[in-house]
């Protein structure tokens, strides 16, 4: 009997060893230029990674995660190249800072004053990825795989060191803005300067900028109200600003079950992101007001004056993208039509002029 027990134990141990030997640990470095104080980075840790881990429970695969945020591996705007070249397996790619390489993904940034609803904007652009192969081609060209984990930006506004009561107040002022959002200052008399959230605070404090185009849920953690206490709700609109993406060569070499886990985690990230964003939007204004910020909102006449005073940046963008052999006009039309079909009411119908 003793021999039988020992034999059974040995068999069980060998079976366990066999299972363990089949298990594979996948090393994955995840990169983001922004620090985890910002939602699109924080939720990688809080939602995306735990979802992948849970999806792979009971399989032969586990992940060993190496999270590199806040510019430790790649600065803001350099994430695409880091993933493309294999320095990281995946990460948060800010398409707004790659308007040349991810031109089609930037359609919302070239169509301001269209919708202030981030859920609507993100669902439309995420939907275009499902229905128009040309949206996926831009990721593919950069050796990336879109993981269906889009990051939404709530309605952009102005934060300035001076009150804005009329367009004349902007004359000669230096305003920082992200990537293509610099175009929104055309016709205002302001001087647009390209910048990003990681530098706004110091640049306003030292007088490099007189203000910035930003959004409330990032302005609060960035404490921009301390240096730019005048908040003007202009209604530039909510935006699609990027997505989690993976290195294509690495992703294609993964087993199907792991690929599915990453895609499922992208869906979970998207849902958590939008829920978290909607919860934070109003509380951000309340918190900044409590810290002494002055918050005003322009009327429809002011908003229309601003929009109508701009060149048609959308048509210019579409023509430029078309000349590069990409579907600029096609995506512009598809985006605007989808926004209107979903109930959006653009201040200016950029595609119809």
PDB file of N, CA and C in Angstrom, residues 1 56 120 165 178 185 194 225 277 340 351:
ATOM      1  N   UNK A   1       0.837  -1.205   0.000  1.00  0.00           N
ATOM      2  CA  UNK A   1       0.000   0.000   0.000  1.00  0.00           C
ATOM      3  C   UNK A   1       0.867   1.249   0.000  1.00  0.00           C
ATOM      4  N   UNK A  56      -6.638  35.032 -18.996  1.00  0.00           N
ATOM      5  CA  UNK A  56      -5.692  33.937 -19.236  1.00  0.00           C
ATOM      6  C   UNK A  56      -5.640  32.920 -18.094  1.00  0.00           C
ATOM      7  N   UNK A 120     -19.961  59.943 -27.702  1.00  0.00           N
ATOM      8  CA  UNK A 120     -20.370  59.961 -29.098  1.00  0.00           C
ATOM      9  C   UNK A 120     -19.161  59.961 -30.028  1.00  0.00           C
ATOM     10  N   UNK A 165     -13.602  87.691 -22.629  1.00  0.00           N
ATOM     11  CA  UNK A 165     -14.979  88.144 -22.778  1.00  0.00           C
ATOM     12  C   UNK A 165     -15.365  88.357 -24.236  1.00  0.00           C
ATOM     13  N   UNK A 178      -2.393  71.217 -28.132  1.00  0.00           N
ATOM     14  CA  UNK A 178      -1.809  69.940 -28.545  1.00  0.00           C
ATOM     15  C   UNK A 178      -1.909  69.717 -30.048  1.00  0.00           C
ATOM     16  N   UNK A 185      -6.910  78.063 -33.455  1.00  0.00           N
ATOM     17  CA  UNK A 185      -6.665  79.470 -33.123  1.00  0.00           C
ATOM     18  C   UNK A 185      -6.608  80.366 -34.351  1.00  0.00           C
ATOM     19  N   UNK A 194       2.537  74.817 -30.300  1.00  0.00           N
ATOM     20  CA  UNK A 194       2.326  73.401 -30.040  1.00  0.00           C
ATOM     21  C   UNK A 194       2.932  73.000 -28.700  1.00  0.00           C
ATOM     22  N   UNK A 225      -5.137  75.331 -12.924  1.00  0.00           N
ATOM     23  CA  UNK A 225      -5.911  76.435 -12.362  1.00  0.00           C
ATOM     24  C   UNK A 225      -5.045  77.336 -11.479  1.00  0.00           C
ATOM     25  N   UNK A 277     -14.421  58.780 -17.133  1.00  0.00           N
ATOM     26  CA  UNK A 277     -14.372  60.136 -17.680  1.00  0.00           C
ATOM     27  C   UNK A 277     -15.662  60.892 -17.383  1.00  0.00           C
ATOM     28  N   UNK A 340     -23.684  63.241 -37.265  1.00  0.00           N
ATOM     29  CA  UNK A 340     -25.042  63.764 -37.455  1.00  0.00           C
ATOM     30  C   UNK A 340     -26.086  62.659 -37.304  1.00  0.00           C
ATOM     31  N   UNK A 351     -17.686  69.381 -43.777  1.00  0.00           N
ATOM     32  CA  UNK A 351     -17.647  68.559 -44.990  1.00  0.00           C
ATOM     33  C   UNK A 351     -18.584  69.060 -46.082  1.00  0.00           C
TER      34      UNK A 351
END
